[in-house]
PDB file of C-alpha atoms in Angstrom:
ATOM      1  CA  MET A 183       6.122 -13.966 -55.672  1.00  0.00           C
ATOM      2  CA  THR A 184       2.976 -11.818 -55.469  1.00  0.00           C
ATOM      3  CA  ASP A 185       3.022  -8.069 -55.948  1.00  0.00           C
ATOM      4  CA  TRP A 186       1.474  -7.326 -52.558  1.00  0.00           C
ATOM      5  CA  PRO A 187       2.667  -8.358 -49.069  1.00  0.00           C
ATOM      6  CA  GLU A 188       0.626 -11.037 -47.357  1.00  0.00           C
ATOM      7  CA  GLY A 189      -1.554  -9.901 -44.480  1.00  0.00           C
ATOM      8  CA  VAL A 190      -1.318  -6.190 -45.329  1.00  0.00           C
ATOM      9  CA  ALA A 191      -4.533  -4.273 -46.060  1.00  0.00           C
ATOM     10  CA  ARG A 192      -4.866  -1.566 -48.703  1.00  0.00           C
ATOM     11  CA  HIS A 193      -7.286   1.375 -48.620  1.00  0.00           C
ATOM     12  CA  VAL A 194      -7.369   3.622 -51.709  1.00  0.00           C
ATOM     13  CA  LEU A 195      -9.323   6.866 -51.277  1.00  0.00           C
ATOM     14  CA  ALA A 196     -10.329   9.344 -53.944  1.00  0.00           C
ATOM     15  CA  ARG A 197     -10.118  12.337 -51.572  1.00  0.00           C
ATOM     16  CA  VAL A 198      -9.182  12.828 -47.928  1.00  0.00           C
ATOM     17  CA  ASP A 199      -7.886  15.594 -45.672  1.00  0.00           C
ATOM     18  CA  SER A 200      -4.623  13.694 -45.216  1.00  0.00           C
ATOM     19  CA  THR A 201      -3.601  10.055 -45.174  1.00  0.00           C
ATOM     20  CA  MET A 202      -1.936  10.604 -41.788  1.00  0.00           C
ATOM     21  CA  ALA A 203      -5.208  11.916 -40.328  1.00  0.00           C
ATOM     22  CA  GLU A 204      -7.084   8.968 -41.836  1.00  0.00           C
ATOM     23  CA  ALA A 205      -4.540   6.589 -40.284  1.00  0.00           C
ATOM     24  CA  ALA A 206      -5.205   8.087 -36.855  1.00  0.00           C
ATOM     25  CA  ARG A 207      -8.941   7.584 -37.356  1.00  0.00           C
ATOM     26  CA  LEU A 208      -8.480   3.986 -38.516  1.00  0.00           C
ATOM     27  CA  ALA A 209      -6.005   2.946 -35.821  1.00  0.00           C
ATOM     28  CA  PRO A 210      -8.587   1.857 -33.195  1.00  0.00           C
ATOM     29  CA  ARG A 211     -10.430  -0.302 -35.753  1.00  0.00           C
ATOM     30  CA  ILE A 212      -7.738  -2.298 -37.543  1.00  0.00           C
ATOM     31  CA  ALA A 213      -5.857  -5.359 -36.339  1.00  0.00           C
ATOM     32  CA  GLY A 214      -3.017  -5.616 -38.863  1.00  0.00           C
ATOM     33  CA  PRO A 215      -0.872  -3.331 -41.010  1.00  0.00           C
ATOM     34  CA  ALA A 216      -2.605  -1.220 -43.637  1.00  0.00           C
ATOM     35  CA  TRP A 217      -1.595   1.152 -46.415  1.00  0.00           C
ATOM     36  CA  ILE A 218      -3.856   4.184 -46.866  1.00  0.00           C
ATOM     37  CA  GLN A 219      -3.455   5.873 -50.251  1.00  0.00           C
ATOM     38  CA  ALA A 220      -5.190   9.018 -51.492  1.00  0.00           C
ATOM     39  CA  ARG A 221      -5.487  10.442 -54.981  1.00  0.00           C
ATOM     40  CA  GLU A 222      -6.141  13.891 -53.506  1.00  0.00           C
ATOM     41  CA  GLN A 223      -5.366  15.441 -50.109  1.00  0.00           C
ATOM     42  CA  THR A 224      -6.948  18.687 -48.925  1.00  0.00           C
ATOM     43  CA  ALA A 225      -4.977  19.297 -45.708  1.00  0.00           C
ATOM     44  CA  ALA A 226      -1.690  17.422 -46.000  1.00  0.00           C
ATOM     45  CA  ARG A 227       1.247  18.355 -43.811  1.00  0.00           C
ATOM     46  CA  GLY A 228       4.953  17.710 -43.621  1.00  0.00           C
ATOM     47  CA  ARG A 229       7.477  17.754 -40.792  1.00  0.00           C
ATOM     48  CA  ARG A 230       6.875  20.183 -37.923  1.00  0.00           C
ATOM     49  CA  GLY A 231       3.311  20.744 -39.129  1.00  0.00           C
ATOM     50  CA  ARG A 232       4.347  22.484 -42.343  1.00  0.00           C
ATOM     51  CA  ASP A 233       1.782  22.621 -45.131  1.00  0.00           C
ATOM     52  CA  TRP A 234       2.425  20.150 -47.916  1.00  0.00           C
ATOM     53  CA  LYS A 235       0.792  20.488 -51.319  1.00  0.00           C
ATOM     54  CA  MET A 236       0.162  17.519 -53.588  1.00  0.00           C
ATOM     55  CA  PRO A 237      -0.083  18.196 -57.329  1.00  0.00           C
ATOM     56  CA  GLU A 238      -2.250  15.801 -59.314  1.00  0.00           C
ATOM     57  CA  GLY A 239      -0.504  12.566 -60.271  1.00  0.00           C
ATOM     58  CA  ASN A 240       1.847  12.541 -57.299  1.00  0.00           C
ATOM     59  CA  PHE A 241       1.956   9.780 -54.692  1.00  0.00           C
ATOM     60  CA  ALA A 242       0.647  10.095 -51.138  1.00  0.00           C
ATOM     61  CA  ALA A 243       0.151   7.193 -48.744  1.00  0.00           C
ATOM     62  CA  THR A 244       0.530   6.260 -45.096  1.00  0.00           C
ATOM     63  CA  LEU A 245       1.455   2.880 -43.660  1.00  0.00           C
ATOM     64  CA  LEU A 246      -0.245   2.164 -40.336  1.00  0.00           C
ATOM     65  CA  PHE A 247       1.098  -0.721 -38.236  1.00  0.00           C
ATOM     66  CA  HIS A 248       2.121  -1.861 -34.777  1.00  0.00           C
ATOM     67  CA  PRO A 249       5.930  -1.783 -34.560  1.00  0.00           C
ATOM     68  CA  LYS A 250       7.593  -5.020 -33.517  1.00  0.00           C
ATOM     69  CA  CYS A 251      10.343  -3.407 -31.477  1.00  0.00           C
ATOM     70  CA  GLU A 252      10.944  -1.503 -28.277  1.00  0.00           C
ATOM     71  CA  LEU A 253       9.395   1.947 -28.094  1.00  0.00           C
ATOM     72  CA  THR A 254      12.853   3.552 -28.110  1.00  0.00           C
ATOM     73  CA  GLN A 255      13.612   1.926 -31.481  1.00  0.00           C
ATOM     74  CA  ALA A 256      10.376   2.870 -33.265  1.00  0.00           C
ATOM     75  CA  ALA A 257      11.964   5.942 -34.879  1.00  0.00           C
ATOM     76  CA  LEU A 258      14.427   3.659 -36.692  1.00  0.00           C
ATOM     77  CA  TYR A 259      11.568   2.631 -38.983  1.00  0.00           C
ATOM     78  CA  SER A 260      12.236   5.983 -40.626  1.00  0.00           C
ATOM     79  CA  PHE A 261      15.416   4.489 -42.087  1.00  0.00           C
ATOM     80  CA  VAL A 262      13.575   1.309 -43.075  1.00  0.00           C
ATOM     81  CA  ALA A 263      11.020   3.428 -44.930  1.00  0.00           C
ATOM     82  CA  ALA A 264      13.711   5.512 -46.660  1.00  0.00           C
ATOM     83  CA  LEU A 265      15.429   2.366 -47.931  1.00  0.00           C
ATOM     84  CA  ALA A 266      12.114   0.920 -49.131  1.00  0.00           C
ATOM     85  CA  LEU A 267      11.297   4.157 -50.923  1.00  0.00           C
ATOM     86  CA  GLU A 268      14.699   4.294 -52.609  1.00  0.00           C
ATOM     87  CA  GLU A 269      14.406   0.619 -53.603  1.00  0.00           C
ATOM     88  CA  ALA A 270      10.943   1.071 -55.131  1.00  0.00           C
ATOM     89  CA  LEU A 271      12.048   4.143 -57.071  1.00  0.00           C
ATOM     90  CA  SER A 272      15.196   2.381 -58.261  1.00  0.00           C
ATOM     91  CA  ARG A 273      13.174  -0.595 -59.470  1.00  0.00           C
ATOM     92  CA  LEU A 274      10.846   1.616 -61.517  1.00  0.00           C
ATOM     93  CA  ILE A 275      13.340   4.228 -62.733  1.00  0.00           C
ATOM     94  CA  GLY A 276      16.280   1.937 -63.437  1.00  0.00           C
ATOM     95  CA  PRO A 277      19.321   3.740 -64.857  1.00  0.00           C
ATOM     96  CA  ALA A 278      17.294   6.819 -65.864  1.00  0.00           C
ATOM     97  CA  GLY A 279      18.131   8.688 -62.637  1.00  0.00           C
ATOM     98  CA  ARG A 280      20.610   8.828 -59.756  1.00  0.00           C
ATOM     99  CA  LEU A 281      19.077   8.193 -56.316  1.00  0.00           C
ATOM    100  CA  SER A 282      20.403   8.872 -52.823  1.00  0.00           C
ATOM    101  CA  ILE A 283      19.041   9.439 -49.312  1.00  0.00           C
ATOM    102  CA  LYS A 284      19.430  12.724 -47.429  1.00  0.00           C
ATOM    103  CA  TRP A 285      19.555  12.235 -43.676  1.00  0.00           C
ATOM    104  CA  PRO A 286      17.390  11.057 -42.192  1.00  0.00           C
ATOM    105  CA  ASN A 287      14.819  10.057 -44.803  1.00  0.00           C
ATOM    106  CA  ASP A 288      14.404  12.390 -47.794  1.00  0.00           C
ATOM    107  CA  VAL A 289      15.043  10.640 -51.102  1.00  0.00           C
ATOM    108  CA  LEU A 290      16.932  12.612 -53.746  1.00  0.00           C
ATOM    109  CA  LEU A 291      16.808  12.157 -57.497  1.00  0.00           C
ATOM    110  CA  ASN A 292      19.715  13.691 -59.420  1.00  0.00           C
ATOM    111  CA  GLY A 293      20.425  15.820 -56.341  1.00  0.00           C
ATOM    112  CA  GLY A 294      16.907  17.245 -55.919  1.00  0.00           C
ATOM    113  CA  LYS A 295      14.270  16.191 -53.390  1.00  0.00           C
ATOM    114  CA  VAL A 296      11.803  13.779 -54.979  1.00  0.00           C
ATOM    115  CA  ALA A 297      10.243  12.233 -51.864  1.00  0.00           C
ATOM    116  CA  GLY A 298       9.848  12.700 -48.136  1.00  0.00           C
ATOM    117  CA  ILE A 299       8.746  10.701 -45.110  1.00  0.00           C
ATOM    118  CA  LEU A 300       6.903  11.659 -41.922  1.00  0.00           C
ATOM    119  CA  LEU A 301       6.590   9.443 -38.816  1.00  0.00           C
ATOM    120  CA  GLU A 302       3.923   9.873 -36.168  1.00  0.00           C
ATOM    121  CA  SER A 303       3.173   7.676 -33.175  1.00  0.00           C
ATOM    122  CA  ILE A 304      -0.426   6.888 -32.246  1.00  0.00           C
ATOM    123  CA  GLY A 305      -1.387   5.910 -28.721  1.00  0.00           C
ATOM    124  CA  THR A 306      -2.762   7.054 -25.369  1.00  0.00           C
ATOM    125  CA  GLY A 307      -1.312   7.368 -21.897  1.00  0.00           C
ATOM    126  CA  GLY A 308       2.247   7.331 -23.168  1.00  0.00           C
ATOM    127  CA  GLN A 309       1.780   3.894 -24.745  1.00  0.00           C
ATOM    128  CA  LEU A 310       2.553   3.357 -28.433  1.00  0.00           C
ATOM    129  CA  SER A 311      -0.262   1.443 -30.131  1.00  0.00           C
ATOM    130  CA  HIS A 312       0.556   2.184 -33.765  1.00  0.00           C
ATOM    131  CA  LEU A 313       3.129   3.908 -35.915  1.00  0.00           C
ATOM    132  CA  ALA A 314       2.066   5.894 -38.996  1.00  0.00           C
ATOM    133  CA  ILE A 315       4.605   6.437 -41.766  1.00  0.00           C
ATOM    134  CA  GLY A 316       3.485   9.012 -44.310  1.00  0.00           C
ATOM    135  CA  ILE A 317       5.218   9.039 -47.701  1.00  0.00           C
ATOM    136  CA  GLY A 318       4.955  11.593 -50.475  1.00  0.00           C
ATOM    137  CA  VAL A 319       6.614  11.226 -53.885  1.00  0.00           C
ATOM    138  CA  ASN A 320       6.743  13.752 -56.718  1.00  0.00           C
ATOM    139  CA  LEU A 321       5.942  11.312 -59.488  1.00  0.00           C
ATOM    140  CA  ALA A 322       4.358  13.722 -61.960  1.00  0.00           C
ATOM    141  CA  GLU A 323       5.199  17.224 -60.790  1.00  0.00           C
ATOM    142  CA  ALA A 324       7.375  19.071 -58.289  1.00  0.00           C
ATOM    143  CA  PRO A 325       5.620  21.632 -56.074  1.00  0.00           C
ATOM    144  CA  PRO A 326       6.078  25.276 -57.134  1.00  0.00           C
ATOM    145  CA  ALA A 327       9.017  27.078 -55.561  1.00  0.00           C
ATOM    146  CA  ALA A 328       6.634  29.675 -54.109  1.00  0.00           C
ATOM    147  CA  GLN A 329       5.171  27.020 -51.809  1.00  0.00           C
ATOM    148  CA  LEU A 330       8.564  26.172 -50.302  1.00  0.00           C
ATOM    149  CA  GLU A 331      10.594  27.714 -47.523  1.00  0.00           C
ATOM    150  CA  THR A 332      13.407  29.933 -48.802  1.00  0.00           C
ATOM    151  CA  SER A 333      16.073  27.522 -47.545  1.00  0.00           C
ATOM    152  CA  ALA A 334      14.352  24.346 -48.743  1.00  0.00           C
ATOM    153  CA  MET A 335      16.113  21.960 -51.111  1.00  0.00           C
ATOM    154  CA  ALA A 336      14.968  22.322 -54.696  1.00  0.00           C
ATOM    155  CA  PRO A 337      12.247  19.753 -55.471  1.00  0.00           C
ATOM    156  CA  VAL A 338      12.213  17.570 -58.565  1.00  0.00           C
ATOM    157  CA  SER A 339       9.800  15.051 -60.049  1.00  0.00           C
ATOM    158  CA  VAL A 340      10.291  11.616 -61.533  1.00  0.00           C
ATOM    159  CA  ALA A 341       8.653  12.704 -64.788  1.00  0.00           C
ATOM    160  CA  GLY A 342      10.715  15.872 -65.010  1.00  0.00           C
ATOM    161  CA  GLU A 343      14.051  14.177 -64.347  1.00  0.00           C
ATOM    162  CA  THR A 344      13.574  10.925 -66.255  1.00  0.00           C
ATOM    163  CA  GLY A 345      10.713  11.421 -68.695  1.00  0.00           C
ATOM    164  CA  LEU A 346       8.996   8.360 -67.207  1.00  0.00           C
ATOM    165  CA  THR A 347       5.298   8.262 -66.345  1.00  0.00           C
ATOM    166  CA  ILE A 348       4.596   6.289 -63.170  1.00  0.00           C
ATOM    167  CA  THR A 349       1.126   6.421 -61.655  1.00  0.00           C
ATOM    168  CA  PRO A 350       0.491   6.371 -57.894  1.00  0.00           C
ATOM    169  CA  GLU A 351      -1.330   3.059 -58.306  1.00  0.00           C
ATOM    170  CA  GLU A 352       1.728   1.553 -59.998  1.00  0.00           C
ATOM    171  CA  PHE A 353       4.071   2.844 -57.334  1.00  0.00           C
ATOM    172  CA  LEU A 354       2.379   1.494 -54.198  1.00  0.00           C
ATOM    173  CA  PRO A 355       2.893  -2.297 -54.697  1.00  0.00           C
ATOM    174  CA  PRO A 356       6.709  -2.192 -55.113  1.00  0.00           C
ATOM    175  CA  LEU A 357       6.928   0.211 -52.173  1.00  0.00           C
ATOM    176  CA  ALA A 358       4.769  -2.025 -49.976  1.00  0.00           C
ATOM    177  CA  MET A 359       6.759  -5.112 -50.948  1.00  0.00           C
ATOM    178  CA  ALA A 360      10.103  -3.403 -50.273  1.00  0.00           C
ATOM    179  CA  PHE A 361       8.991  -2.094 -46.884  1.00  0.00           C
ATOM    180  CA  ASP A 362       7.615  -5.493 -45.854  1.00  0.00           C
ATOM    181  CA  ARG A 363      10.893  -7.226 -46.684  1.00  0.00           C
ATOM    182  CA  LEU A 364      13.084  -4.617 -44.999  1.00  0.00           C
ATOM    183  CA  ALA A 365      10.864  -4.415 -41.909  1.00  0.00           C
ATOM    184  CA  ARG A 366      11.126  -8.184 -41.489  1.00  0.00           C
ATOM    185  CA  GLN A 367      14.907  -7.876 -41.774  1.00  0.00           C
ATOM    186  CA  PHE A 368      14.929  -5.132 -39.141  1.00  0.00           C
ATOM    187  CA  GLU A 369      12.722  -7.168 -36.794  1.00  0.00           C
ATOM    188  CA  THR A 370      14.922 -10.259 -37.192  1.00  0.00           C
ATOM    189  CA  TYR A 371      18.455  -8.833 -37.287  1.00  0.00           C
ATOM    190  CA  GLY A 372      18.138  -5.400 -35.729  1.00  0.00           C
ATOM    191  CA  PHE A 373      19.295  -2.048 -37.060  1.00  0.00           C
ATOM    192  CA  ALA A 374      22.840  -3.024 -38.135  1.00  0.00           C
ATOM    193  CA  PRO A 375      22.039  -4.280 -41.685  1.00  0.00           C
ATOM    194  CA  ILE A 376      19.593  -1.399 -42.230  1.00  0.00           C
ATOM    195  CA  ARG A 377      22.274   1.067 -41.116  1.00  0.00           C
ATOM    196  CA  THR A 378      24.830  -0.480 -43.500  1.00  0.00           C
ATOM    197  CA  ALA A 379      22.440  -0.368 -46.451  1.00  0.00           C
ATOM    198  CA  TRP A 380      21.393   3.201 -45.619  1.00  0.00           C
ATOM    199  CA  LEU A 381      24.991   4.429 -45.434  1.00  0.00           C
ATOM    200  CA  ALA A 382      25.669   2.906 -48.866  1.00  0.00           C
ATOM    201  CA  ARG A 383      22.991   5.253 -50.262  1.00  0.00           C
ATOM    202  CA  ALA A 384      23.646   8.312 -48.088  1.00  0.00           C
ATOM    203  CA  ALA A 385      23.908  11.693 -49.796  1.00  0.00           C
ATOM    204  CA  ARG A 386      27.045  13.752 -49.041  1.00  0.00           C
ATOM    205  CA  LEU A 387      28.647  11.141 -46.807  1.00  0.00           C
ATOM    206  CA  GLY A 388      32.218  12.298 -46.138  1.00  0.00           C
ATOM    207  CA  GLU A 389      31.390  15.888 -47.117  1.00  0.00           C
ATOM    208  CA  THR A 390      30.732  19.056 -45.135  1.00  0.00           C
ATOM    209  CA  VAL A 391      27.072  19.708 -44.266  1.00  0.00           C
ATOM    210  CA  VAL A 392      25.182  22.107 -42.000  1.00  0.00           C
ATOM    211  CA  ALA A 393      22.649  20.850 -39.430  1.00  0.00           C
ATOM    212  CA  ARG A 394      20.195  23.404 -38.051  1.00  0.00           C
ATOM    213  CA  THR A 395      17.750  23.152 -35.171  1.00  0.00           C
ATOM    214  CA  THR A 396      15.585  25.958 -33.808  1.00  0.00           C
ATOM    215  CA  THR A 397      18.383  26.907 -31.406  1.00  0.00           C
ATOM    216  CA  GLU A 398      21.681  25.803 -32.955  1.00  0.00           C
ATOM    217  CA  THR A 399      23.618  25.506 -36.218  1.00  0.00           C
ATOM    218  CA  THR A 400      26.371  22.886 -36.516  1.00  0.00           C
ATOM    219  CA  GLU A 401      28.761  22.517 -39.444  1.00  0.00           C
ATOM    220  CA  GLY A 402      30.933  19.470 -39.932  1.00  0.00           C
ATOM    221  CA  VAL A 403      31.889  16.500 -42.064  1.00  0.00           C
ATOM    222  CA  PHE A 404      29.154  13.876 -42.249  1.00  0.00           C
ATOM    223  CA  GLU A 405      31.016  10.775 -41.072  1.00  0.00           C
ATOM    224  CA  THR A 406      28.314   8.187 -40.306  1.00  0.00           C
ATOM    225  CA  ILE A 407      25.115   7.490 -38.381  1.00  0.00           C
ATOM    226  CA  ASP A 408      25.204   5.728 -35.022  1.00  0.00           C
ATOM    227  CA  ASP A 409      23.076   2.881 -33.659  1.00  0.00           C
ATOM    228  CA  SER A 410      20.302   5.324 -32.749  1.00  0.00           C
ATOM    229  CA  GLY A 411      20.210   6.832 -36.255  1.00  0.00           C
ATOM    230  CA  ALA A 412      21.823  10.085 -35.158  1.00  0.00           C
ATOM    231  CA  MET A 413      24.036  11.862 -37.697  1.00  0.00           C
ATOM    232  CA  ILE A 414      27.675  12.025 -36.586  1.00  0.00           C
ATOM    233  CA  LEU A 415      29.487  15.171 -37.688  1.00  0.00           C
ATOM    234  CA  ARG A 416      33.221  15.782 -37.332  1.00  0.00           C
ATOM    235  CA  THR A 417      33.426  19.409 -36.274  1.00  0.00           C
ATOM    236  CA  ALA A 418      36.249  21.750 -35.310  1.00  0.00           C
ATOM    237  CA  HIS A 419      35.410  20.933 -31.693  1.00  0.00           C
ATOM    238  CA  GLY A 420      35.244  17.164 -32.089  1.00  0.00           C
ATOM    239  CA  PRO A 421      32.521  14.692 -33.079  1.00  0.00           C
ATOM    240  CA  ARG A 422      28.896  15.725 -32.604  1.00  0.00           C
ATOM    241  CA  ALA A 423      25.829  13.486 -32.641  1.00  0.00           C
ATOM    242  CA  ILE A 424      22.817  15.196 -34.218  1.00  0.00           C
ATOM    243  CA  ALA A 425      19.559  13.467 -33.262  1.00  0.00           C
ATOM    244  CA  ALA A 426      17.173  15.793 -35.116  1.00  0.00           C
ATOM    245  CA  ALA A 427      17.781  18.746 -37.412  1.00  0.00           C
ATOM    246  CA  ASP A 428      17.276  20.170 -40.877  1.00  0.00           C
ATOM    247  CA  VAL A 429      20.363  19.380 -42.962  1.00  0.00           C
ATOM    248  CA  PHE A 430      21.724  21.668 -45.695  1.00  0.00           C
ATOM    249  CA  PHE A 431      24.413  20.954 -48.239  1.00  0.00           C
TER     250      PHE A 431
END
């Protein structure tokens, strides 16, 4: 077995505004999937356009590809990516840390956020041509608390929690291999096996959580995720399906 998936390109940049922006620029010119990795980002962003800082030694990359599924299912690649990220971290960390996934796709290490994922569709006229999956991992250092929102989960780093030194260059191949394998599984068998594997790694499953959108706050017991990836909460008023929200423990 090689340490890089067949037919997948790799672009490693010393400095870029953001790997997601570079993916959008590359999309019209590439035929197959490609990983875009940067050692430094000057204008990175997270979900909902939030600023995202990248301390030196941390991992930042975007996978650009054409999804092999219906447009309505493209968002499920978020769960594929979360599983791949958890698998790559587990392979490199081993028993030195406890990993889990916070819905929908933040990876936790010993209960703190060590990695996050951002999905963006690329296309024109309402047609999806490519999907960009941006991944950031605190390998060397967690961002300072002053850079975070007051309600944000406390960040941690791999080095801080385990004492292990893993470089961004070392991290990309196992991540790319894990995503390639899981994406092929998703394309062949659908979401069911991905959902089962994700639930086995879900943080706070069976416990009370709070889901907040810009207009509503819902508290309930996190029971499962459905076939669309929505979080199902058991509330005082019955089950609720949460399609998108910030989740707090």
